[in-house]
GROMACS .gro file of C-alpha atoms in nm:
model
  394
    1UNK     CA    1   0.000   0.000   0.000
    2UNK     CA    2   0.108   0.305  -0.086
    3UNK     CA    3   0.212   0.609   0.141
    4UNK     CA    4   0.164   0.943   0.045
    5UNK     CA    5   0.191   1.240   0.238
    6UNK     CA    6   0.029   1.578   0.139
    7UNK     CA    7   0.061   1.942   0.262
    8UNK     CA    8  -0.203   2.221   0.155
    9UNK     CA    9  -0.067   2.585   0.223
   10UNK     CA   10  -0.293   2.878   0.339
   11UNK     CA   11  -0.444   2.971  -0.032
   12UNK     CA   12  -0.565   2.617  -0.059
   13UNK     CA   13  -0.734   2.610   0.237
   14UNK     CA   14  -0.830   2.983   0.241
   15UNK     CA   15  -1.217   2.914   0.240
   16UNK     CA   16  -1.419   2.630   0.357
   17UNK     CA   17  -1.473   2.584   0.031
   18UNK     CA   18  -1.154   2.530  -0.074
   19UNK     CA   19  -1.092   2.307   0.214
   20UNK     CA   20  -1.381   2.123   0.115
   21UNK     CA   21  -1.195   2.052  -0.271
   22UNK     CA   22  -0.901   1.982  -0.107
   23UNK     CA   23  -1.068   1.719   0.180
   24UNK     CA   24  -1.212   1.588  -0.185
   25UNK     CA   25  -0.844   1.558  -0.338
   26UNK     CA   26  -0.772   1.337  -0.023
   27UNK     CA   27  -1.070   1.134  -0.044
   28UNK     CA   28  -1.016   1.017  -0.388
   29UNK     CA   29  -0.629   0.938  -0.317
   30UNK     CA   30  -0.772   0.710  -0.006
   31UNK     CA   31  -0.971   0.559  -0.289
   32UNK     CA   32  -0.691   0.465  -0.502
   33UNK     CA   33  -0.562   0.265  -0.215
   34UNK     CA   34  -0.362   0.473  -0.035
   35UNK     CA   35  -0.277   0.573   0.329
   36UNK     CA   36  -0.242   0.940   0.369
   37UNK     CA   37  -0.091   1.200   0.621
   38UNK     CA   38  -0.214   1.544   0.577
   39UNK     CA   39  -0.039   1.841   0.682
   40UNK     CA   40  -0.200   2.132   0.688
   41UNK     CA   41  -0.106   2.537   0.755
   42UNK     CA   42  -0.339   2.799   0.884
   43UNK     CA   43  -0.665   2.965   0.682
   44UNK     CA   44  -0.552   3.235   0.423
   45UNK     CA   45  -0.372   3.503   0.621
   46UNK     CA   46  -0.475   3.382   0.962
   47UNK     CA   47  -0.068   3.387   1.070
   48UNK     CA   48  -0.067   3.744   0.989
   49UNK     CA   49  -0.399   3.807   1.166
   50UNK     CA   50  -0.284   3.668   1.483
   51UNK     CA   51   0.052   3.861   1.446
   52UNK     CA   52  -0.128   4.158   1.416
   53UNK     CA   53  -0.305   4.088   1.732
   54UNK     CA   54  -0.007   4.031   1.917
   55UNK     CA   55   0.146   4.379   1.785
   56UNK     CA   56  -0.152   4.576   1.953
   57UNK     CA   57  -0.128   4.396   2.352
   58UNK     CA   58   0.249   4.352   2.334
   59UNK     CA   59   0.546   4.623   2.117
   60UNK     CA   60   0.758   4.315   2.183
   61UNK     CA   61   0.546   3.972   2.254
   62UNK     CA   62   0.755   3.705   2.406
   63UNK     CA   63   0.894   3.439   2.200
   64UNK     CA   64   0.730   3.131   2.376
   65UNK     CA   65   0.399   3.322   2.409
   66UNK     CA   66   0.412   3.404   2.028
   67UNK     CA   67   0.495   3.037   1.883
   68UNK     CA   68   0.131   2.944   2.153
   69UNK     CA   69  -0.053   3.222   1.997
   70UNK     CA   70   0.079   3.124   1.595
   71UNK     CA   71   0.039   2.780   1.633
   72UNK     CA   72  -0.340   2.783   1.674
   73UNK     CA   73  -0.443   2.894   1.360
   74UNK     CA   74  -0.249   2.541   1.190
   75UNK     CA   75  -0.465   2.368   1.457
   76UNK     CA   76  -0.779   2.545   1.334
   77UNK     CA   77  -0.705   2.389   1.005
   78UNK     CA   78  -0.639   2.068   1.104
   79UNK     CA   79  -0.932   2.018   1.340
   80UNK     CA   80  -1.219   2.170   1.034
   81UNK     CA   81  -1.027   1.940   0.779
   82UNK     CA   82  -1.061   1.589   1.005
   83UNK     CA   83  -1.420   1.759   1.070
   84UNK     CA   84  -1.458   1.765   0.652
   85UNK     CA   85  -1.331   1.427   0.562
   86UNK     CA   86  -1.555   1.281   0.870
   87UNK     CA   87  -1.841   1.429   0.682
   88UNK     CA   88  -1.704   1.299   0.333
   89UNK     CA   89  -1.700   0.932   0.508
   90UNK     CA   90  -1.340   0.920   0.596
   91UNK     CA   91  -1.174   0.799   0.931
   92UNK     CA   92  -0.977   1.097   1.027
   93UNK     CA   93  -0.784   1.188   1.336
   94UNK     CA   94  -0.641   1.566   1.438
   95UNK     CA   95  -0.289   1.570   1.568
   96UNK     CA   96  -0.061   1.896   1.683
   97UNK     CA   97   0.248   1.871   1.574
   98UNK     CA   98   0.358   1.796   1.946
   99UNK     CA   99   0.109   1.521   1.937
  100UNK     CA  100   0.248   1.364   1.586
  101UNK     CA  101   0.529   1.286   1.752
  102UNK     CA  102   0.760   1.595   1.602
  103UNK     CA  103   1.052   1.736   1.849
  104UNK     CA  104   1.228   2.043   1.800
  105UNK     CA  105   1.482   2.231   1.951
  106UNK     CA  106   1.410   2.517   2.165
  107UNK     CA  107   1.475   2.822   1.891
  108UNK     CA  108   1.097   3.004   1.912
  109UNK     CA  109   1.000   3.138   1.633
  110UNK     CA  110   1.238   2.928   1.434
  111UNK     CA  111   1.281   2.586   1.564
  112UNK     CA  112   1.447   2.325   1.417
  113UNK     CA  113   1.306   1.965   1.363
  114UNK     CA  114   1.556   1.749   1.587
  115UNK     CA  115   1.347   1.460   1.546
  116UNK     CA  116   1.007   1.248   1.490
  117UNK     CA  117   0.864   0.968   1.679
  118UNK     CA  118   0.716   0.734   1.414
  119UNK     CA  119   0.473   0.597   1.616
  120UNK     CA  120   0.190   0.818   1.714
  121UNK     CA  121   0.120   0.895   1.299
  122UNK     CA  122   0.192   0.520   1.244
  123UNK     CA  123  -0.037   0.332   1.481
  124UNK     CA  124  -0.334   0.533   1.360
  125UNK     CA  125  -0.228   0.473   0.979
  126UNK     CA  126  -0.269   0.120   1.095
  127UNK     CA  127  -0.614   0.188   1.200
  128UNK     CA  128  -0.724   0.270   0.900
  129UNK     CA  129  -0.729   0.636   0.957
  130UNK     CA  130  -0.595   0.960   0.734
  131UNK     CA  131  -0.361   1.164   0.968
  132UNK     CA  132  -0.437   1.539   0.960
  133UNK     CA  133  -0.138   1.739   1.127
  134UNK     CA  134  -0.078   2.067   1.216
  135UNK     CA  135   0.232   2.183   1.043
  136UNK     CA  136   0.467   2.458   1.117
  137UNK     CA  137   0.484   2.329   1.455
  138UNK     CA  138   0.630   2.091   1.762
  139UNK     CA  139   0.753   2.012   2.121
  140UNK     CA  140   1.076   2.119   2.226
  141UNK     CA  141   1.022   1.963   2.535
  142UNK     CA  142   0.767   1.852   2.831
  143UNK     CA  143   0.431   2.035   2.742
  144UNK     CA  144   0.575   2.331   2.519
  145UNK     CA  145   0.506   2.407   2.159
  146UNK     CA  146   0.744   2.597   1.935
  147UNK     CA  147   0.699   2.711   1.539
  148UNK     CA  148   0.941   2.674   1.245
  149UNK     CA  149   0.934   2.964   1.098
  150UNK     CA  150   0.723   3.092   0.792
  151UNK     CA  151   0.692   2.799   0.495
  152UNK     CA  152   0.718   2.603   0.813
  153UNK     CA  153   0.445   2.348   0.728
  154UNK     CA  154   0.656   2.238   0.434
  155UNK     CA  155   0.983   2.112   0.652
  156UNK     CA  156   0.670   1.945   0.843
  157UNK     CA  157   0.564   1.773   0.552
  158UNK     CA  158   0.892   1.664   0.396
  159UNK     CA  159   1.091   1.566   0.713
  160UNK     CA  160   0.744   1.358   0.847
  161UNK     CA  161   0.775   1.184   0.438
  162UNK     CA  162   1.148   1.089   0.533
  163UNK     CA  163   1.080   0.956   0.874
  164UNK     CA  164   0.765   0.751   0.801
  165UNK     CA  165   0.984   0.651   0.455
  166UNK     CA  166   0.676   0.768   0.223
  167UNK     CA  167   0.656   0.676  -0.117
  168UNK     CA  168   0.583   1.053  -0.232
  169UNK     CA  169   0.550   1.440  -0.075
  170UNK     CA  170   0.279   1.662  -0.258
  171UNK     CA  171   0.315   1.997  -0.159
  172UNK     CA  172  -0.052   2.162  -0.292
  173UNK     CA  173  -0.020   2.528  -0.338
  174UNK     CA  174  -0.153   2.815  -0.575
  175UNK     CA  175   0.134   2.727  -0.883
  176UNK     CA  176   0.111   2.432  -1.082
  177UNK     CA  177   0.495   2.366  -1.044
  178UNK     CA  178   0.842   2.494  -1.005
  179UNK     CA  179   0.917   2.743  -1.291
  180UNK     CA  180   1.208   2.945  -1.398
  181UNK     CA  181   1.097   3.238  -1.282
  182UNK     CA  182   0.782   3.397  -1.051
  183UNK     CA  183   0.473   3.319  -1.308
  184UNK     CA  184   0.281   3.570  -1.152
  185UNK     CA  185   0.510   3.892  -1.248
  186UNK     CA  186   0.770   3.723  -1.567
  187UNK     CA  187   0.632   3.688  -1.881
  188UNK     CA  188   0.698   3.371  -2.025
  189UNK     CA  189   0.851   3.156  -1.720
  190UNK     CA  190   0.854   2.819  -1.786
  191UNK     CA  191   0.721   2.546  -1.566
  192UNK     CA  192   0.949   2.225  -1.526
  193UNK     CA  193   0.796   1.914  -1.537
  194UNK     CA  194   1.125   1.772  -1.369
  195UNK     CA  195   1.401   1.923  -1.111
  196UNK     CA  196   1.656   1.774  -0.916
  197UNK     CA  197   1.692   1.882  -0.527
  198UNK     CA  198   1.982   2.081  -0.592
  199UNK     CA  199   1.813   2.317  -0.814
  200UNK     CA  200   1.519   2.355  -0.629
  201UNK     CA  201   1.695   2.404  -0.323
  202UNK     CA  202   1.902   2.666  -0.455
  203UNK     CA  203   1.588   2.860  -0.607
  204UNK     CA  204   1.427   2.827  -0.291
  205UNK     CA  205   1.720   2.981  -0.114
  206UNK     CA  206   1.763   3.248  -0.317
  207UNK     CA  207   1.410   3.383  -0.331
  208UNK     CA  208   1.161   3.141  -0.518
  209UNK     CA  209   0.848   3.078  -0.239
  210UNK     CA  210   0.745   2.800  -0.412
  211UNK     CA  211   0.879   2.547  -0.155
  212UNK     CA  212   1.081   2.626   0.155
  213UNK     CA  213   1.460   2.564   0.189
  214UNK     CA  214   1.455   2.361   0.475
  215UNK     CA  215   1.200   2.156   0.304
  216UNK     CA  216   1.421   2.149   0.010
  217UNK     CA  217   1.687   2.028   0.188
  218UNK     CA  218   1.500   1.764   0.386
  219UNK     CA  219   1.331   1.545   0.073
  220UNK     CA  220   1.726   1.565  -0.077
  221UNK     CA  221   1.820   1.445   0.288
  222UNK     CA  222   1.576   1.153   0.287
  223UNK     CA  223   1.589   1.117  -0.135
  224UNK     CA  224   1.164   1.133  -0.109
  225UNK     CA  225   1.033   1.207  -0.430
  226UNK     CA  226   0.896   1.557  -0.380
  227UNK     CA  227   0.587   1.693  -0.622
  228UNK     CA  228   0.506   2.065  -0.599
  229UNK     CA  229   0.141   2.100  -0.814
  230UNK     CA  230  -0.128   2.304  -0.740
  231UNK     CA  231  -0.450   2.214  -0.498
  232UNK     CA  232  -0.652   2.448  -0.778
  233UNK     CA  233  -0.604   2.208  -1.088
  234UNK     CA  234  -0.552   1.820  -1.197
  235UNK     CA  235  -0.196   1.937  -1.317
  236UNK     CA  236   0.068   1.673  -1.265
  237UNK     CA  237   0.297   1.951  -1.142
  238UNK     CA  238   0.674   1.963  -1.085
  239UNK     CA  239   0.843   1.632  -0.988
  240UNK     CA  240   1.190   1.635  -0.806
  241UNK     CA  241   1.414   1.390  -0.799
  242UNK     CA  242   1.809   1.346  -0.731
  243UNK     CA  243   1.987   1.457  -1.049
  244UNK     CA  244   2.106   1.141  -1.141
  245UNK     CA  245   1.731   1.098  -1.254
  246UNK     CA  246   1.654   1.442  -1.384
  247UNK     CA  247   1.719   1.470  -1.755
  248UNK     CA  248   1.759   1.884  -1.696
  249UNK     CA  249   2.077   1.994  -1.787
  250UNK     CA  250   2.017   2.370  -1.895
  251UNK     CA  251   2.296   2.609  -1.768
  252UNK     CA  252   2.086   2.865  -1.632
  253UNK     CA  253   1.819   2.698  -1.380
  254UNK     CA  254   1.630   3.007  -1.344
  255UNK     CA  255   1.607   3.406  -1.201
  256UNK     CA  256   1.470   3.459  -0.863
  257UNK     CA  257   1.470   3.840  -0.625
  258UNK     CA  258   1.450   3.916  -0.292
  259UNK     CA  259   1.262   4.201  -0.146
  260UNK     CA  260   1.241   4.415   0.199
  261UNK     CA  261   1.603   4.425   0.203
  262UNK     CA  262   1.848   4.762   0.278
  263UNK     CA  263   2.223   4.824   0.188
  264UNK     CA  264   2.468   5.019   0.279
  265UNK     CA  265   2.749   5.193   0.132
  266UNK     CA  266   3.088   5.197   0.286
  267UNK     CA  267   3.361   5.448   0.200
  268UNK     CA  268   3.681   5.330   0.049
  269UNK     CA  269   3.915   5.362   0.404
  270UNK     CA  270   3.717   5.164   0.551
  271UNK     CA  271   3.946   4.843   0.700
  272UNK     CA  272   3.853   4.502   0.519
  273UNK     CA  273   4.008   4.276   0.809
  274UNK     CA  274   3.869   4.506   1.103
  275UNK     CA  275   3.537   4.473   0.912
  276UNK     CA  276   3.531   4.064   0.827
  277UNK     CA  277   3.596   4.005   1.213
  278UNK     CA  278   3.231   4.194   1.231
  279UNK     CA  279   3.114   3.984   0.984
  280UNK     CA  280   3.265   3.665   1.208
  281UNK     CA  281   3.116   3.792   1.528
  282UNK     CA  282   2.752   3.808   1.406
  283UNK     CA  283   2.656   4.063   1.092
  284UNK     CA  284   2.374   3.939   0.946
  285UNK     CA  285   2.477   4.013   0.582
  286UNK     CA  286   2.327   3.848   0.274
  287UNK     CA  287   2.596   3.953   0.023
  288UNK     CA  288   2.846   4.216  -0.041
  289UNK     CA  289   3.062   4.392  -0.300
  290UNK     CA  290   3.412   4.457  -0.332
  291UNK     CA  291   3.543   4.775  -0.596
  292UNK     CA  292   3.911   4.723  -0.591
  293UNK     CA  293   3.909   4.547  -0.247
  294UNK     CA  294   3.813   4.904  -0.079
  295UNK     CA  295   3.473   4.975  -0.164
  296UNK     CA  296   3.210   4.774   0.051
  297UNK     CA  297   2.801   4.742  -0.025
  298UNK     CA  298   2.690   4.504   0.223
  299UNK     CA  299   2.305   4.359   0.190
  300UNK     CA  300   2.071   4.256   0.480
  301UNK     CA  301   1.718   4.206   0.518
  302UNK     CA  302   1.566   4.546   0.658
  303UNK     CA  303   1.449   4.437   1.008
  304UNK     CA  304   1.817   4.346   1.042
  305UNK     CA  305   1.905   4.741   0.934
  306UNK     CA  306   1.917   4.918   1.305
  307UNK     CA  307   2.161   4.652   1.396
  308UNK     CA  308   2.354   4.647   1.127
  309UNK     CA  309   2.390   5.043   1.098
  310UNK     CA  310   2.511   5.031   1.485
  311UNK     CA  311   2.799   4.798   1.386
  312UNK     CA  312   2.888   4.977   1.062
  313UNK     CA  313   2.883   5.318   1.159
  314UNK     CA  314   3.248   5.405   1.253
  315UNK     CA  315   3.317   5.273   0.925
  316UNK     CA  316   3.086   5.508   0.780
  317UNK     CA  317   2.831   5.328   0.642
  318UNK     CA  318   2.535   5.482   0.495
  319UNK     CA  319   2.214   5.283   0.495
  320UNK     CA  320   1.984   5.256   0.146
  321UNK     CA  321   1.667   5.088   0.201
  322UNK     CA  322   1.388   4.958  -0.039
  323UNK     CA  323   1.667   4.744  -0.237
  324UNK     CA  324   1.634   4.414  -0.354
  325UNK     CA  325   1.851   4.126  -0.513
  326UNK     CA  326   1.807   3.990  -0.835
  327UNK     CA  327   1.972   3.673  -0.896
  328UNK     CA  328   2.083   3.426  -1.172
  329UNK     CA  329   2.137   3.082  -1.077
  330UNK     CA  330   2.384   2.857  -1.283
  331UNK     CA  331   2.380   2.532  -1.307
  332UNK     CA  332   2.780   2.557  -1.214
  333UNK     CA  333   3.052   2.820  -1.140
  334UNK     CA  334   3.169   2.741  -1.472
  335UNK     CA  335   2.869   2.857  -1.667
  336UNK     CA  336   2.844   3.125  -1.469
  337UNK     CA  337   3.205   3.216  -1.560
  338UNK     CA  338   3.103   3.182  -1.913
  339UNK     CA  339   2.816   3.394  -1.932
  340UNK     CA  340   2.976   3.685  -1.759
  341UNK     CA  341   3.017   3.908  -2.030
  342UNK     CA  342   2.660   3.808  -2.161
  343UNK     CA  343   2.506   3.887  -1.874
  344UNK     CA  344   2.643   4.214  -1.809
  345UNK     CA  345   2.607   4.369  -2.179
  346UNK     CA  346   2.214   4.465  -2.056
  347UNK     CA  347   2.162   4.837  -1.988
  348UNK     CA  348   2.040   4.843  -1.641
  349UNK     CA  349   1.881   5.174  -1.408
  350UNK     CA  350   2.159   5.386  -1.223
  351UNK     CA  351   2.198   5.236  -0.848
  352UNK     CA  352   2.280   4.876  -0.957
  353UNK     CA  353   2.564   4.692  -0.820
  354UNK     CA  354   2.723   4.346  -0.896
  355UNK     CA  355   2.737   4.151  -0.557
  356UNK     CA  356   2.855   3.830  -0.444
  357UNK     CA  357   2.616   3.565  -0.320
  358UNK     CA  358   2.687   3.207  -0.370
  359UNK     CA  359   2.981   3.091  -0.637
  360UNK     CA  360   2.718   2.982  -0.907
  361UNK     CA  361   2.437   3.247  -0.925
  362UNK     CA  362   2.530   3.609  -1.062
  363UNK     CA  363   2.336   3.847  -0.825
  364UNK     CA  364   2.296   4.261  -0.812
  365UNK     CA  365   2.183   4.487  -0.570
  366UNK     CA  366   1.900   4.676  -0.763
  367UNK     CA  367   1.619   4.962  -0.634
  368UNK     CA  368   1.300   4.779  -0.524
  369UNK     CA  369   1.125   4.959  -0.779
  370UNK     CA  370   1.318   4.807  -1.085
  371UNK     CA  371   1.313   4.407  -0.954
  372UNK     CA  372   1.036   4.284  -1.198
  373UNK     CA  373   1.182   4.484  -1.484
  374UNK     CA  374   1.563   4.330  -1.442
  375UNK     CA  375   1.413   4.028  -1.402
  376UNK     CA  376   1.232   3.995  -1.655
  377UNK     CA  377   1.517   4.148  -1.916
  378UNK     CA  378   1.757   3.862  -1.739
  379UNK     CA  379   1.537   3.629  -1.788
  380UNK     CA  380   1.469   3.688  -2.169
  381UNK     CA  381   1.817   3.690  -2.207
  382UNK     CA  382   1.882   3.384  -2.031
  383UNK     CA  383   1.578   3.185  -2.168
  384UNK     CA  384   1.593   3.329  -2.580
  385UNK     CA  385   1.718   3.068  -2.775
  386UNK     CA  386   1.471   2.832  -2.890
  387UNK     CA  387   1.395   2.519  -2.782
  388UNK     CA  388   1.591   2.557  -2.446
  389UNK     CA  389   1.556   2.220  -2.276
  390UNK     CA  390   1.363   2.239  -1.951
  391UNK     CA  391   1.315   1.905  -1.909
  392UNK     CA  392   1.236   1.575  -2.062
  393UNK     CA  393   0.926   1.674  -2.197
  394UNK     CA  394   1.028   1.989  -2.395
   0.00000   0.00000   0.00000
């Protein structure tokens, strides 16, 4: 019998309606013969609701009072969708994530998955039941609960396939697939029907939301065939597999941004070895540039701004928010190296710098205001000639 686990994200459980199609999806897989764990995430933008409600009792909540107050709305989920596939005929049982057996490390707010107990998800599979599960969450220890950070339900998902050693992990969200770039803002991005975990984890490092890194890096971990489709069609989706199984083998595996970021500017006396030992002790940069090994632009996310101007300012660093980073990932540091030239023969706005992010993507520093535009001149550039093979089916 096959085992398949499946996670829904927030748009496909929105509405009650939409939970409704999706407690159909899982009723039709139970029909084919399958056991099934569900994971779920909260309603729509429930996890920024509650946030919100936090921010007007509390300017700073507490970490272990936050994770309480965020993990509710995956339990809300998980309770209505047992609830659903009760009414659709279905044995179904609610679990927490404390209760499925998943044990994290005490990090609130971003806890790591240290390990799962088997047993809890498997004795009820052996009932005859479909598991429902609250993702994004479990215990740290005795009665506490603590959250994974956003995209959490997805390292839920894919580290609960691994341990249980499922035969698939559908993650159902609002894209039919991975593509090689955002559908939603790039004119012609192109959908993969097959990836390999590398690629996908490096997109979803470097800015793609399709599936989260730690998710990424947990199916590659346990080699689970991982399926990223949408909960809104019958598409087959994007399948990912280890690369020695994915027939994709174009250089460029796509262009991806990052947003809500700041940079700063440092002047050319500042001291490169005073300044890496800040970098050792703690800056939370995301890249930086070097102009004749003087000139500094050092990236970070913009809630990480105030501390990072603090530490930079007696080397005179000026901050420059609204930025963003644009990035090209390579397939290699090689074909990055040989489309150097090509890439930077574009005309791009004033206020664009070349920075350095990992050794196989080519990455700048743009204005927030020009992102969609670069990206979508990179990626015509990097996707023109014809017949580019995506995968196995183009």
């Amino acid at each position: 019998m096959e085992l398949v686990v499946q996670k829904y994200g927030g748009t496909s459980l929105q509405t009650t309606g939409r939970m409704a199609e999706a407690a159909d999806r899982i009723i039709k897989e139970t029909k084919r013969g399958s056991q099934v764990i569900v994971v779920v995430s909260a309603m729509g933008r429930t996890t920024d609701d509650l946030t919100t409600l936090a921010g007007q009792v509390s300017s700073c909540p507490p970490a272990r009072e936050m994770d309480l107050l965020l993990s509710t709305g995956e339990q809300v989920s998980c309770a209505l969708m047992a609830m659903a596939l009760k009414a659709g005929g279905v044995e179904a049982e609610a679990l927490t994530g404390p209760q499925a057996g998943i044990i994290t490390d005490f990090s609130y707010g971003y806890a790591v998955i240290k390990e799962v107990d088997p047993e809890p998800v498997r004795s009820r599979l052996k009932e005859g039941k479909v598991v429902i599960i609250s993702g994004f969450q479990g215990c740290p220890g005795g009665h506490e609960v603590a959250t994974l950070g956003r995209g959490g339900s997805d390292t839920t998902a894919a580290v609960l396939a691994g341990a249980l050693k499922a035969d698939r992990c559908e993650i159902f969200t609002d894209v039919d697939g991975v593509y090689t770039a955002d559908p939603g803002t790039i004119t012609g991005a192109r959908k993969y029907e097959q990836l390999d975990y590398e690629s996908l984890s490096a997109l979803a490092e470097l800015g793609a939301s399709v599936v989260h890194p730690r998710a990424a890096a947990a199916a590659e971990a346990w080699q689970i065939p991982l399926v990223v489709r949408s909960s809104l069609t019958e598409q087959t989706g994007t399948t990912i597999l280890p690369s020695t199984l994915s027939p994709c083998s174009f250089p460029v595996i796509g262009v991806t941004s990052e947003t809500g970021l700041s940079s700063f500017s440092l002047h050319e006396g500042a001291d490169r070895r005073e300044m890496r030992r800040e970098w050792e002790s703690g800056l939370p940069w995301k890249a930086v540039q070097h102009v004749k090994n003087r000139l500094y632009r050092i990236v970070v996310r913009k809630e990480e701004a105030s501390y990072t101007k603090s530490l930079l300012s007696r080397f005179g660093g000026r901050p420059d928010p609204g930025r963003a980073l644009v990035h090209v990932i390579f397939r290699s540091e090689e074909e990055k190296q040989k489309a150097g030239s090509f890439m930077r023969d574009l005309e791009y706005p004033q206020d664009c710098f070349m920075v350095e992010t990992q050794p196989h993507v080519w990455s700048m520093d743009v204005p927030e205001c020009h992102r969609v535009n670069i990206c979508q001149a990179l990626h015509d550039r990097c996707m023109k000639k014809e017949g580019a093979p995506i995968s196995a089916a183009h």
